[in-house]
Amino acid sequence: MPSFRRCIDEREAAQRKAVEPTSFLRVWVIEAVPQHAQALLRHLARALPPDTATEHIRRVQRDGDRRVWIFVAPVSSDVPDPGATDEGRSTETWLWQTPEWRMEWTVPHSLHIRRVPAHAPLTRAQMLHWSRQHWPVAYRPTAPEPAELTPAEERYALTCLSWLERQIHRMKRGTVIPDDLEEEEEKDAALLARTTITASATADGKGDRPPGVICYALGAHAPMRCIDAASQRFLAHSETDTACTHNEYMLTGLDMYTVREPCVGCAMALTHSRIRRVFFIRRDLQFGGIGRVGVHRLRALNHRYEAFQRVDAE
């Protein structure tokens, strides 16, 4: 029976599975007097603000003895080594002589070096484990955590893709050719469906189109055609139904099923439309926007979605 393979970078997949950080960073930490911890934090925020390499490191760690430890700066910064001299000053003396510093804020001779995760966690489980075992870290996901497909979701996706293949077969036989589709255009098909999947929505795809389908399109750039058809439908409904949950081209919470991997343009259009997931059958090794470029998980974009490729049984 066919199954699905998640389209995700192999390096990212390995990092998500890792229990421990792949690398560490050496940083200065110092014990703060609890009642002065907030004053110390405000001072460090001005004097030694975190940069992009350390923004995932929390400033504060509280241990089992109720002591408060403060992250000061990476060892590679301009803070001198303990015991070393910088114009005759040790590290603690250097800190004490920074503007507005108060000696009563910290416990004397508590400054030392710690090893902390050098990169941000990619999963909530990593964040919890690293924060307990090493140093508190922030979890700011750049993309949704990949969720496993349920058996019902897999059956529904297979149903939709099987139905699309049937439409492709009908096009090749000339049974159905849309008015705006030139005969020489590359054969492709896509459909847009709601995410609510019931146990009854698992037909074999040989009859009528699967339940929950909003619209479908045939021809080259079928996902783009689907977006256009859905936007017209949502716009028409919004004018007559105030309870319409979708605004024009926004596809929030919906899934796209397509025979061919979306090209870069279609993949970007799906990003702008806020699609939830994309399922496809065949890769596009030349123009594919999922496997080649990874448009669906680009950190520079303000929306990311999951993509799955059908893997046929041998």
PDB file of N, CA and C in Angstrom, residues 197-256:
ATOM      1  N   ILE A 197     -11.635  15.674   8.394  1.00  0.00           N
ATOM      2  CA  ILE A 197     -11.660  14.366   7.740  1.00  0.00           C
ATOM      3  C   ILE A 197     -12.399  13.386   8.643  1.00  0.00           C
ATOM      4  N   THR A 198     -13.392  12.755   8.106  1.00  0.00           N
ATOM      5  CA  THR A 198     -14.152  11.767   8.859  1.00  0.00           C
ATOM      6  C   THR A 198     -13.839  10.378   8.345  1.00  0.00           C
ATOM      7  N   ALA A 199     -14.217   9.394   9.119  1.00  0.00           N
ATOM      8  CA  ALA A 199     -13.940   8.014   8.727  1.00  0.00           C
ATOM      9  C   ALA A 199     -14.662   7.642   7.439  1.00  0.00           C
ATOM     10  N   SER A 200     -15.772   8.341   7.141  1.00  0.00           N
ATOM     11  CA  SER A 200     -16.523   8.022   5.927  1.00  0.00           C
ATOM     12  C   SER A 200     -15.865   8.591   4.679  1.00  0.00           C
ATOM     13  N   ALA A 201     -14.895   9.496   4.867  1.00  0.00           N
ATOM     14  CA  ALA A 201     -14.255  10.148   3.721  1.00  0.00           C
ATOM     15  C   ALA A 201     -13.053   9.370   3.249  1.00  0.00           C
ATOM     16  N   THR A 202     -13.218   8.075   3.042  1.00  0.00           N
ATOM     17  CA  THR A 202     -12.101   7.216   2.651  1.00  0.00           C
ATOM     18  C   THR A 202     -12.493   6.333   1.480  1.00  0.00           C
ATOM     19  N   ALA A 203     -13.203   6.905   0.543  1.00  0.00           N
ATOM     20  CA  ALA A 203     -13.584   6.125  -0.633  1.00  0.00           C
ATOM     21  C   ALA A 203     -12.361   5.783  -1.461  1.00  0.00           C
ATOM     22  N   ASP A 204     -12.543   4.905  -2.440  1.00  0.00           N
ATOM     23  CA  ASP A 204     -11.386   4.458  -3.226  1.00  0.00           C
ATOM     24  C   ASP A 204     -11.020   5.414  -4.338  1.00  0.00           C
ATOM     25  N   GLY A 205     -11.725   6.503  -4.515  1.00  0.00           N
ATOM     26  CA  GLY A 205     -11.375   7.490  -5.524  1.00  0.00           C
ATOM     27  C   GLY A 205     -11.789   7.134  -6.931  1.00  0.00           C
ATOM     28  N   LYS A 206     -12.585   6.060  -7.094  1.00  0.00           N
ATOM     29  CA  LYS A 206     -12.960   5.630  -8.439  1.00  0.00           C
ATOM     30  C   LYS A 206     -14.289   6.238  -8.899  1.00  0.00           C
ATOM     31  N   GLY A 207     -15.059   6.762  -7.950  1.00  0.00           N
ATOM     32  CA  GLY A 207     -16.348   7.313  -8.312  1.00  0.00           C
ATOM     33  C   GLY A 207     -16.308   8.822  -8.354  1.00  0.00           C
ATOM     34  N   ASP A 208     -17.300   9.441  -7.722  1.00  0.00           N
ATOM     35  CA  ASP A 208     -17.355  10.884  -7.652  1.00  0.00           C
ATOM     36  C   ASP A 208     -16.183  11.416  -6.859  1.00  0.00           C
ATOM     37  N   ARG A 209     -15.976  12.747  -6.962  1.00  0.00           N
ATOM     38  CA  ARG A 209     -14.830  13.330  -6.261  1.00  0.00           C
ATOM     39  C   ARG A 209     -15.004  13.162  -4.748  1.00  0.00           C
ATOM     40  N   PRO A 210     -13.903  13.063  -4.034  1.00  0.00           N
ATOM     41  CA  PRO A 210     -13.954  12.791  -2.598  1.00  0.00           C
ATOM     42  C   PRO A 210     -14.731  13.868  -1.841  1.00  0.00           C
ATOM     43  N   PRO A 211     -15.312  13.505  -0.697  1.00  0.00           N
ATOM     44  CA  PRO A 211     -16.019  14.509   0.106  1.00  0.00           C
ATOM     45  C   PRO A 211     -15.051  15.534   0.659  1.00  0.00           C
ATOM     46  N   GLY A 212     -15.525  16.737   0.876  1.00  0.00           N
ATOM     47  CA  GLY A 212     -14.698  17.802   1.433  1.00  0.00           C
ATOM     48  C   GLY A 212     -13.934  18.610   0.409  1.00  0.00           C
ATOM     49  N   VAL A 213     -14.013  18.235  -0.875  1.00  0.00           N
ATOM     50  CA  VAL A 213     -13.287  18.958  -1.925  1.00  0.00           C
ATOM     51  C   VAL A 213     -13.984  20.285  -2.209  1.00  0.00           C
ATOM     52  N   ILE A 214     -13.232  21.354  -2.185  1.00  0.00           N
ATOM     53  CA  ILE A 214     -13.774  22.684  -2.458  1.00  0.00           C
ATOM     54  C   ILE A 214     -13.766  22.979  -3.950  1.00  0.00           C
ATOM     55  N   CYS A 215     -12.645  22.675  -4.601  1.00  0.00           N
ATOM     56  CA  CYS A 215     -12.544  22.886  -6.040  1.00  0.00           C
ATOM     57  C   CYS A 215     -11.382  22.067  -6.564  1.00  0.00           C
ATOM     58  N   TYR A 216     -11.326  21.889  -7.867  1.00  0.00           N
ATOM     59  CA  TYR A 216     -10.187  21.215  -8.483  1.00  0.00           C
ATOM     60  C   TYR A 216      -9.888  21.873  -9.814  1.00  0.00           C
ATOM     61  N   ALA A 217      -8.682  21.624 -10.317  1.00  0.00           N
ATOM     62  CA  ALA A 217      -8.249  22.244 -11.574  1.00  0.00           C
ATOM     63  C   ALA A 217      -7.395  21.263 -12.350  1.00  0.00           C
ATOM     64  N   LEU A 218      -7.425  21.391 -13.671  1.00  0.00           N
ATOM     65  CA  LEU A 218      -6.648  20.546 -14.564  1.00  0.00           C
ATOM     66  C   LEU A 218      -5.718  21.414 -15.397  1.00  0.00           C
ATOM     67  N   GLY A 219      -4.569  20.847 -15.764  1.00  0.00           N
ATOM     68  CA  GLY A 219      -3.643  21.563 -16.631  1.00  0.00           C
ATOM     69  C   GLY A 219      -2.396  22.011 -15.905  1.00  0.00           C
ATOM     70  N   ALA A 220      -1.497  22.641 -16.654  1.00  0.00           N
ATOM     71  CA  ALA A 220      -0.245  23.129 -16.085  1.00  0.00           C
ATOM     72  C   ALA A 220      -0.524  24.138 -14.983  1.00  0.00           C
ATOM     73  N   HIS A 221       0.338  24.137 -13.966  1.00  0.00           N
ATOM     74  CA  HIS A 221       0.182  25.018 -12.803  1.00  0.00           C
ATOM     75  C   HIS A 221      -1.199  24.850 -12.172  1.00  0.00           C
ATOM     76  N   ALA A 222      -1.602  23.591 -12.026  1.00  0.00           N
ATOM     77  CA  ALA A 222      -2.915  23.296 -11.463  1.00  0.00           C
ATOM     78  C   ALA A 222      -3.105  23.879 -10.062  1.00  0.00           C
ATOM     79  N   PRO A 223      -2.094  23.864  -9.170  1.00  0.00           N
ATOM     80  CA  PRO A 223      -2.303  24.488  -7.861  1.00  0.00           C
ATOM     81  C   PRO A 223      -2.663  25.967  -7.966  1.00  0.00           C
ATOM     82  N   MET A 224      -2.026  26.686  -8.902  1.00  0.00           N
ATOM     83  CA  MET A 224      -2.344  28.099  -9.087  1.00  0.00           C
ATOM     84  C   MET A 224      -3.778  28.266  -9.588  1.00  0.00           C
ATOM     85  N   ARG A 225      -4.204  27.399 -10.476  1.00  0.00           N
ATOM     86  CA  ARG A 225      -5.579  27.449 -10.962  1.00  0.00           C
ATOM     87  C   ARG A 225      -6.558  27.192  -9.816  1.00  0.00           C
ATOM     88  N   CYS A 226      -6.171  26.262  -8.926  1.00  0.00           N
ATOM     89  CA  CYS A 226      -7.025  25.953  -7.767  1.00  0.00           C
ATOM     90  C   CYS A 226      -7.162  27.169  -6.858  1.00  0.00           C
ATOM     91  N   ILE A 227      -6.058  27.839  -6.613  1.00  0.00           N
ATOM     92  CA  ILE A 227      -6.101  29.029  -5.761  1.00  0.00           C
ATOM     93  C   ILE A 227      -7.020  30.077  -6.362  1.00  0.00           C
ATOM     94  N   ASP A 228      -6.911  30.261  -7.677  1.00  0.00           N
ATOM     95  CA  ASP A 228      -7.747  31.246  -8.347  1.00  0.00           C
ATOM     96  C   ASP A 228      -9.226  30.870  -8.253  1.00  0.00           C
ATOM     97  N   ALA A 229      -9.537  29.576  -8.467  1.00  0.00           N
ATOM     98  CA  ALA A 229     -10.929  29.127  -8.396  1.00  0.00           C
ATOM     99  C   ALA A 229     -11.470  29.269  -6.984  1.00  0.00           C
ATOM    100  N   ALA A 230     -10.640  28.918  -5.980  1.00  0.00           N
ATOM    101  CA  ALA A 230     -11.091  29.027  -4.592  1.00  0.00           C
ATOM    102  C   ALA A 230     -11.311  30.479  -4.200  1.00  0.00           C
ATOM    103  N   SER A 231     -10.435  31.375  -4.663  1.00  0.00           N
ATOM    104  CA  SER A 231     -10.575  32.785  -4.295  1.00  0.00           C
ATOM    105  C   SER A 231     -11.872  33.361  -4.855  1.00  0.00           C
ATOM    106  N   GLN A 232     -12.208  32.985  -6.088  1.00  0.00           N
ATOM    107  CA  GLN A 232     -13.468  33.461  -6.669  1.00  0.00           C
ATOM    108  C   GLN A 232     -14.666  32.926  -5.896  1.00  0.00           C
ATOM    109  N   ARG A 233     -14.555  31.671  -5.480  1.00  0.00           N
ATOM    110  CA  ARG A 233     -15.665  31.076  -4.725  1.00  0.00           C
ATOM    111  C   ARG A 233     -15.805  31.721  -3.359  1.00  0.00           C
ATOM    112  N   PHE A 234     -14.676  31.914  -2.659  1.00  0.00           N
ATOM    113  CA  PHE A 234     -14.735  32.519  -1.330  1.00  0.00           C
ATOM    114  C   PHE A 234     -15.227  33.961  -1.406  1.00  0.00           C
ATOM    115  N   LEU A 235     -14.772  34.681  -2.436  1.00  0.00           N
ATOM    116  CA  LEU A 235     -15.205  36.066  -2.598  1.00  0.00           C
ATOM    117  C   LEU A 235     -16.707  36.141  -2.839  1.00  0.00           C
ATOM    118  N   ALA A 236     -17.230  35.247  -3.672  1.00  0.00           N
ATOM    119  CA  ALA A 236     -18.668  35.231  -3.942  1.00  0.00           C
ATOM    120  C   ALA A 236     -19.458  34.886  -2.684  1.00  0.00           C
ATOM    121  N   HIS A 237     -18.950  33.932  -1.884  1.00  0.00           N
ATOM    122  CA  HIS A 237     -19.647  33.539  -0.666  1.00  0.00           C
ATOM    123  C   HIS A 237     -19.591  34.641   0.380  1.00  0.00           C
ATOM    124  N   SER A 238     -18.438  35.351   0.465  1.00  0.00           N
ATOM    125  CA  SER A 238     -18.321  36.397   1.476  1.00  0.00           C
ATOM    126  C   SER A 238     -19.295  37.540   1.230  1.00  0.00           C
ATOM    127  N   GLU A 239     -19.689  37.722  -0.035  1.00  0.00           N
ATOM    128  CA  GLU A 239     -20.626  38.795  -0.352  1.00  0.00           C
ATOM    129  C   GLU A 239     -22.062  38.433   0.008  1.00  0.00           C
ATOM    130  N   THR A 240     -22.352  37.117   0.076  1.00  0.00           N
ATOM    131  CA  THR A 240     -23.717  36.679   0.368  1.00  0.00           C
ATOM    132  C   THR A 240     -23.862  36.012   1.721  1.00  0.00           C
ATOM    133  N   ASP A 241     -22.727  35.574   2.302  1.00  0.00           N
ATOM    134  CA  ASP A 241     -22.776  34.850   3.579  1.00  0.00           C
ATOM    135  C   ASP A 241     -21.792  35.493   4.543  1.00  0.00           C
ATOM    136  N   THR A 242     -22.305  36.174   5.548  1.00  0.00           N
ATOM    137  CA  THR A 242     -21.421  36.853   6.512  1.00  0.00           C
ATOM    138  C   THR A 242     -20.678  35.868   7.385  1.00  0.00           C
ATOM    139  N   ALA A 243     -21.112  34.607   7.407  1.00  0.00           N
ATOM    140  CA  ALA A 243     -20.443  33.594   8.235  1.00  0.00           C
ATOM    141  C   ALA A 243     -19.318  32.892   7.489  1.00  0.00           C
ATOM    142  N   CYS A 244     -19.011  33.326   6.284  1.00  0.00           N
ATOM    143  CA  CYS A 244     -17.932  32.713   5.497  1.00  0.00           C
ATOM    144  C   CYS A 244     -16.610  32.863   6.242  1.00  0.00           C
ATOM    145  N   THR A 245     -15.880  31.745   6.412  1.00  0.00           N
ATOM    146  CA  THR A 245     -14.666  31.744   7.229  1.00  0.00           C
ATOM    147  C   THR A 245     -13.407  32.048   6.429  1.00  0.00           C
ATOM    148  N   HIS A 246     -13.492  32.208   5.117  1.00  0.00           N
ATOM    149  CA  HIS A 246     -12.315  32.464   4.301  1.00  0.00           C
ATOM    150  C   HIS A 246     -12.481  33.781   3.553  1.00  0.00           C
ATOM    151  N   ASN A 247     -11.385  34.519   3.476  1.00  0.00           N
ATOM    152  CA  ASN A 247     -11.389  35.802   2.782  1.00  0.00           C
ATOM    153  C   ASN A 247     -10.617  35.686   1.468  1.00  0.00           C
ATOM    154  N   GLU A 248     -11.309  35.787   0.381  1.00  0.00           N
ATOM    155  CA  GLU A 248     -10.721  35.792  -0.947  1.00  0.00           C
ATOM    156  C   GLU A 248      -9.742  34.641  -1.140  1.00  0.00           C
ATOM    157  N   TYR A 249      -8.441  34.933  -1.317  1.00  0.00           N
ATOM    158  CA  TYR A 249      -7.494  33.893  -1.678  1.00  0.00           C
ATOM    159  C   TYR A 249      -6.895  33.160  -0.481  1.00  0.00           C
ATOM    160  N   MET A 250      -7.240  33.525   0.748  1.00  0.00           N
ATOM    161  CA  MET A 250      -6.635  32.896   1.913  1.00  0.00           C
ATOM    162  C   MET A 250      -7.135  31.466   2.068  1.00  0.00           C
ATOM    163  N   LEU A 251      -6.194  30.522   2.159  1.00  0.00           N
ATOM    164  CA  LEU A 251      -6.536  29.102   2.245  1.00  0.00           C
ATOM    165  C   LEU A 251      -6.173  28.534   3.608  1.00  0.00           C
ATOM    166  N   THR A 252      -6.278  29.325   4.643  1.00  0.00           N
ATOM    167  CA  THR A 252      -5.898  28.904   5.987  1.00  0.00           C
ATOM    168  C   THR A 252      -6.670  27.654   6.397  1.00  0.00           C
ATOM    169  N   GLY A 253      -5.924  26.641   6.865  1.00  0.00           N
ATOM    170  CA  GLY A 253      -6.548  25.418   7.339  1.00  0.00           C
ATOM    171  C   GLY A 253      -6.940  24.435   6.261  1.00  0.00           C
ATOM    172  N   LEU A 254      -6.560  24.698   5.007  1.00  0.00           N
ATOM    173  CA  LEU A 254      -6.924  23.814   3.905  1.00  0.00           C
ATOM    174  C   LEU A 254      -5.698  23.074   3.376  1.00  0.00           C
ATOM    175  N   ASP A 255      -5.952  21.964   2.673  1.00  0.00           N
ATOM    176  CA  ASP A 255      -4.876  21.143   2.109  1.00  0.00           C
ATOM    177  C   ASP A 255      -4.976  21.129   0.594  1.00  0.00           C
ATOM    178  N   MET A 256      -3.814  21.123  -0.066  1.00  0.00           N
ATOM    179  CA  MET A 256      -3.749  21.037  -1.524  1.00  0.00           C
ATOM    180  C   MET A 256      -3.211  19.657  -1.913  1.00  0.00           C
TER     181      MET A 256
END
